[in-house]
Short mmCIF file of C-alpha atoms and ligand atoms in Angstrom, two decimals:
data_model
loop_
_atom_site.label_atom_id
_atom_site.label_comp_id
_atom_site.label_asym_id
_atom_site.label_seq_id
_atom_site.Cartn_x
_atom_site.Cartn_y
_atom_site.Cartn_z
CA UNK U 248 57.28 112.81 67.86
CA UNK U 249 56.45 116.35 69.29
CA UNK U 250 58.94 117.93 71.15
CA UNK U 251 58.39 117.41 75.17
CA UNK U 252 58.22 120.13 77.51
CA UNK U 253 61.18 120.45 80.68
CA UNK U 254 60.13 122.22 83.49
CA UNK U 255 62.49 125.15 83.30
CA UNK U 256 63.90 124.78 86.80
CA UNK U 257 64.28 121.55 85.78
CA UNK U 258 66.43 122.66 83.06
CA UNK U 259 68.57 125.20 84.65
CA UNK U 260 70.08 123.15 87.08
CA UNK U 261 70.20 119.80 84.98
CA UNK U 262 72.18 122.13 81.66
CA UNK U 263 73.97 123.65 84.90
CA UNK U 264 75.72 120.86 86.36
CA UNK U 265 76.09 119.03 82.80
CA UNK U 266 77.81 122.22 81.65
CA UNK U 267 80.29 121.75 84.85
CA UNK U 268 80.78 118.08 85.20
CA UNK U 269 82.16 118.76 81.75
CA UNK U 270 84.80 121.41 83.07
CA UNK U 271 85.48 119.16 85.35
CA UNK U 272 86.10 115.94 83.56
CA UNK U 273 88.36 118.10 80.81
CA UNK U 274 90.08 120.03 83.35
CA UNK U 275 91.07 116.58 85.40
CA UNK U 276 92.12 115.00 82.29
CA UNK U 277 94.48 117.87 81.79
CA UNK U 278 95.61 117.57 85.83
CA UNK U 279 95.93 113.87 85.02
CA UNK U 280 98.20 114.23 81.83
CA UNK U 281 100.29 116.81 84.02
CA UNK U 282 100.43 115.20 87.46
CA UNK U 283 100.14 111.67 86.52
CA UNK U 284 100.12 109.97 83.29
CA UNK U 285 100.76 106.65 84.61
CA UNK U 286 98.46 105.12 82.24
CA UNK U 287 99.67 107.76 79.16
CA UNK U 288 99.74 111.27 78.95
CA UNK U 289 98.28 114.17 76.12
CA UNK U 290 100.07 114.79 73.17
CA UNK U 291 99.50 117.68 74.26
CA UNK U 292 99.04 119.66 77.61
CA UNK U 293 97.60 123.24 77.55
CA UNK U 294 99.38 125.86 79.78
CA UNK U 295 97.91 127.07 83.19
CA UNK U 296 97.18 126.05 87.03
CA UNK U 297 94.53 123.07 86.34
CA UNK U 298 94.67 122.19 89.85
CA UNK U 299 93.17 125.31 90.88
CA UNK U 300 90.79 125.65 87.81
CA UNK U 301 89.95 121.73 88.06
CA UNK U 302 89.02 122.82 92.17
CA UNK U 303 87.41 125.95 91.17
CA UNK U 304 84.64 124.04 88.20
CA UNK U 305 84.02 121.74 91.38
CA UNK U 306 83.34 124.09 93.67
CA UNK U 307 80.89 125.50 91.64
CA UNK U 308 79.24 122.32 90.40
CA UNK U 309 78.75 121.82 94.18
CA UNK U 310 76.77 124.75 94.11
CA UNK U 311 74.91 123.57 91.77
CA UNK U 312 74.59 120.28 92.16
CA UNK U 313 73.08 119.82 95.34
CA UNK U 314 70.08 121.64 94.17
CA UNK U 315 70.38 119.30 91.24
CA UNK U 316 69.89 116.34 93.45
CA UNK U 317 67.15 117.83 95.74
CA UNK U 318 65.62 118.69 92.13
CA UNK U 319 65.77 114.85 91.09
CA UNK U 320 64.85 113.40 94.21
CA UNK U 321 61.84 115.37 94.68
CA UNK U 322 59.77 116.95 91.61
CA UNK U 323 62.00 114.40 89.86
CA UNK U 324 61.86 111.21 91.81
CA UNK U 325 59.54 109.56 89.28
CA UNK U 326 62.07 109.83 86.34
CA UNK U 327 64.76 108.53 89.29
CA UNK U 328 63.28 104.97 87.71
CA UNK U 329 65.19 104.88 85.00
CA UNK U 330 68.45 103.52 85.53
CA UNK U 331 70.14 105.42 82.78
CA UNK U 332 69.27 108.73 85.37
CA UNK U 333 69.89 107.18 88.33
CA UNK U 334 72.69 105.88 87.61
CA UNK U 335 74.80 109.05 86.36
CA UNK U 336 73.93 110.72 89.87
CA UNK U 337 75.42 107.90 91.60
CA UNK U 338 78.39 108.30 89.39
CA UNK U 339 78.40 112.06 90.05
CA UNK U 340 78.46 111.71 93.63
CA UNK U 341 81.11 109.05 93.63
CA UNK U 342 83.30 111.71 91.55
CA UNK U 343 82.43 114.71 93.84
CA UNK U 344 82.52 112.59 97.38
CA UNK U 345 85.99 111.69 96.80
CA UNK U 346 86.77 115.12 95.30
CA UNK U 347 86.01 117.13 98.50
CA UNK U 348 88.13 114.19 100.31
CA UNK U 349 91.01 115.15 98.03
CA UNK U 350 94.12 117.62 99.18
CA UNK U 351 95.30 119.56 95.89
CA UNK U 352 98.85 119.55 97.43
CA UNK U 353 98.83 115.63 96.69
CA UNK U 354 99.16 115.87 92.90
CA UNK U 355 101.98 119.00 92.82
CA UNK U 356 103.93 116.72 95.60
CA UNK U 357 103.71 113.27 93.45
CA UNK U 358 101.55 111.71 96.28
CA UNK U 359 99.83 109.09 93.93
CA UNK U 360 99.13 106.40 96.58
CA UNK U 361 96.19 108.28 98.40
CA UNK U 362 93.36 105.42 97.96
CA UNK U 363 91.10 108.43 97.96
CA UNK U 364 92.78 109.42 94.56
CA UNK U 365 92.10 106.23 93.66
CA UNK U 366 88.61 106.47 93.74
CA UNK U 367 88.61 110.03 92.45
CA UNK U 368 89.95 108.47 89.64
CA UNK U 369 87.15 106.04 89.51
CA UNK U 370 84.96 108.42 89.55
CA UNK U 371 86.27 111.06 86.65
CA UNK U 372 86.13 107.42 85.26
CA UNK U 373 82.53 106.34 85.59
CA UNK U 374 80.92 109.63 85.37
CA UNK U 375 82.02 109.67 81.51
CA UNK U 376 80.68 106.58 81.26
CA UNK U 377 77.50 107.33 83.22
CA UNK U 378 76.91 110.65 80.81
CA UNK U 379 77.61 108.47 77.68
CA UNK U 380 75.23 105.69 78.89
CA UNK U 381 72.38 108.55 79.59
CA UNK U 382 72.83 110.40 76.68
CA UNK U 383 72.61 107.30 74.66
CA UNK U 384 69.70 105.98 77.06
CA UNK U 385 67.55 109.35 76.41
CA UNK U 386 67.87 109.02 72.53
CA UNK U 387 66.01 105.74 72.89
CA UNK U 388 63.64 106.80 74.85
CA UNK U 389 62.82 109.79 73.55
CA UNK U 390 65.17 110.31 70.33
CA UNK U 391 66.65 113.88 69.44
CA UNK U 392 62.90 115.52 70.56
CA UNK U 393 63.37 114.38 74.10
CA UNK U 394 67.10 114.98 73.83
CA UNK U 395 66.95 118.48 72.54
CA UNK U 396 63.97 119.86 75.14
CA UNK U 397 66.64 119.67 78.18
CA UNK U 398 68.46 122.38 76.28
CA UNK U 399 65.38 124.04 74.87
CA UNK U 400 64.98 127.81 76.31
CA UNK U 401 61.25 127.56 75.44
CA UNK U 402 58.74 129.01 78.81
CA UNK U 403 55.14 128.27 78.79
CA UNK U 404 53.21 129.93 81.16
CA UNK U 405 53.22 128.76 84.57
CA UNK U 406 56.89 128.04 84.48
CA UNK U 407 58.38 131.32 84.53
CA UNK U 408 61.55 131.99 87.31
CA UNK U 409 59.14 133.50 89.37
CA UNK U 410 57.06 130.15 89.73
CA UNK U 411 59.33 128.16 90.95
CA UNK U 412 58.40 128.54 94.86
CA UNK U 413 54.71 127.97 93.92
CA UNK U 414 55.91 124.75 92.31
CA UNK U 415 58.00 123.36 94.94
CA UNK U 416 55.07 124.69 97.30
CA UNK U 417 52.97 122.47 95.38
CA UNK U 418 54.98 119.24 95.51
CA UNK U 419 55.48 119.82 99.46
CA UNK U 420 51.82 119.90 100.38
CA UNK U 421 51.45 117.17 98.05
CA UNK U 422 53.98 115.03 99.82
CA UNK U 423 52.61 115.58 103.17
C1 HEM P 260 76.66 115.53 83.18
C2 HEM P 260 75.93 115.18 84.16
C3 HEM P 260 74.48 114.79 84.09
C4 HEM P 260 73.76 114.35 85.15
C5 HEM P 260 74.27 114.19 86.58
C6 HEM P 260 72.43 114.06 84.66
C7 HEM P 260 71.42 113.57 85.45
C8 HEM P 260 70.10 113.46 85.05
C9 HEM P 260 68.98 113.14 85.91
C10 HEM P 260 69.10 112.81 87.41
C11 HEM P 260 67.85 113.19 85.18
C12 HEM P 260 66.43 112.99 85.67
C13 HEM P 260 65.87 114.37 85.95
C14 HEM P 260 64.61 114.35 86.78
O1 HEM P 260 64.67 113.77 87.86
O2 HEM P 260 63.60 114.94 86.37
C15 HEM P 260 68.24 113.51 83.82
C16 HEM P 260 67.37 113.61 82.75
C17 HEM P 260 67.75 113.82 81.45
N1 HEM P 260 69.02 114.10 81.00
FE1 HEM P 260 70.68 114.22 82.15
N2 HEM P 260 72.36 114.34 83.32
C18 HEM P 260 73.59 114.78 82.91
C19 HEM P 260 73.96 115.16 81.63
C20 HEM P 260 73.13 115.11 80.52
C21 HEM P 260 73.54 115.45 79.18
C22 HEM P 260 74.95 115.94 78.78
C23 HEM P 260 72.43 115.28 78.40
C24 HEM P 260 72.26 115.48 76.93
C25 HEM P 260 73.14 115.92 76.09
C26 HEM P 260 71.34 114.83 79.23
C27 HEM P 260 70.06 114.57 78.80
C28 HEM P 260 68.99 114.25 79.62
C29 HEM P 260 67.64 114.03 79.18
C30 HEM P 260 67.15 114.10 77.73
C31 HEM P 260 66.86 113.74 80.31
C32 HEM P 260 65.36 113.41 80.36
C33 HEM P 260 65.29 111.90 80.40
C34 HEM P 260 63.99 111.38 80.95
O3 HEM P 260 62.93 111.95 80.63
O4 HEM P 260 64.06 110.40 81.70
N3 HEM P 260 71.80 114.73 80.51
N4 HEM P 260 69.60 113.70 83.77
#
């Protein structure tokens, strides 16, 4: 099969927020292991402030996120279908909703009852989950072709940075 072509925007913000929603689940595992461990801890649990770097990742995939979303339910509403896509930005908001609800002074004072947590939990939870099922859902769609031309840094003409308004311009008078 011959390799598909992402729309580079497309690509920037999807490899963005994948790259962070991986900081974030590693750096919450670490806060976990640390703050937690109810349900088992690391063997081992590398040295720093992971609240603060856990919050910091977030904050940025925030940033980047939103556009993300706007991305995928606009120029990307059609491949919003699929479940397997869907389904990890439901997870992804679940995880970042109860995020922002969170107060990082919880954790350092051993305030594990917050049913927010709970559901933060849940969510650091389902997004793995989420990413696994998608990953594993975009192999059979498309196998490694499809899977590697998300993280290609190919540009055809007509999708350079300096397109991008054009393009969104496009899909607005479309949609009106
Ligand atoms: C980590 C958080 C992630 C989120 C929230 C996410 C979400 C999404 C969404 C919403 C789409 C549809 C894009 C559109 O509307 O045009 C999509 C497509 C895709 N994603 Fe992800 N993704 C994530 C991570 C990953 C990772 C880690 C990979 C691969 C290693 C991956 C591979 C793909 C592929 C191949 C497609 C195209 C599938 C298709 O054509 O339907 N994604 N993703």
């Amino acid at each position: 099969m011959a390799r598909p072509y992402q729309p580079s925007l497309l690509r920037l913000l999807h490899g963005g927020t994948a790259l962070l929603v991986l900081g974030c689940w590693l750096s919450g595992l670490f806060v976990y292991s640390r703050y937690d461990g109810r349900w088992g801890r690391l063997p081992f649990a590398p040295a720093g402030d992971w609240i603060d770097i856990h919050g910091l990742i977030g904050v940025g995939l925030l940033v980047l996120a939103l556009p993300f979303a706007a991305y995928a339910f606009s120029l990307g509403r059609a491949r919003l279908r699929r479940a397997t896509n869907s389904l990890t930005l439901v997870a992804l908001a679940l995880a970042m909703g109860s995020g922002k609800l969170m107060e990082e002074d919880w954790l350092r004072e051993g305030q594990l009852h917050h049913a927010v947590y709970g559901l933060h939990l849940l969510g650091w939870l389902l997004i793995g989950l989420a990413v696994l099922v998608h990953i594993g859902g975009s192999l059979r769609l498309g196998g490694w072709p499809l899977l590697s031309s998300m993280a290609s840094p190919a540009l055809k003409k007509g999708d350079l940075p300096g397109d991008w308004p054009a393009q969104v311009g496009r899909f607005l008078g479309r949609s009106r």
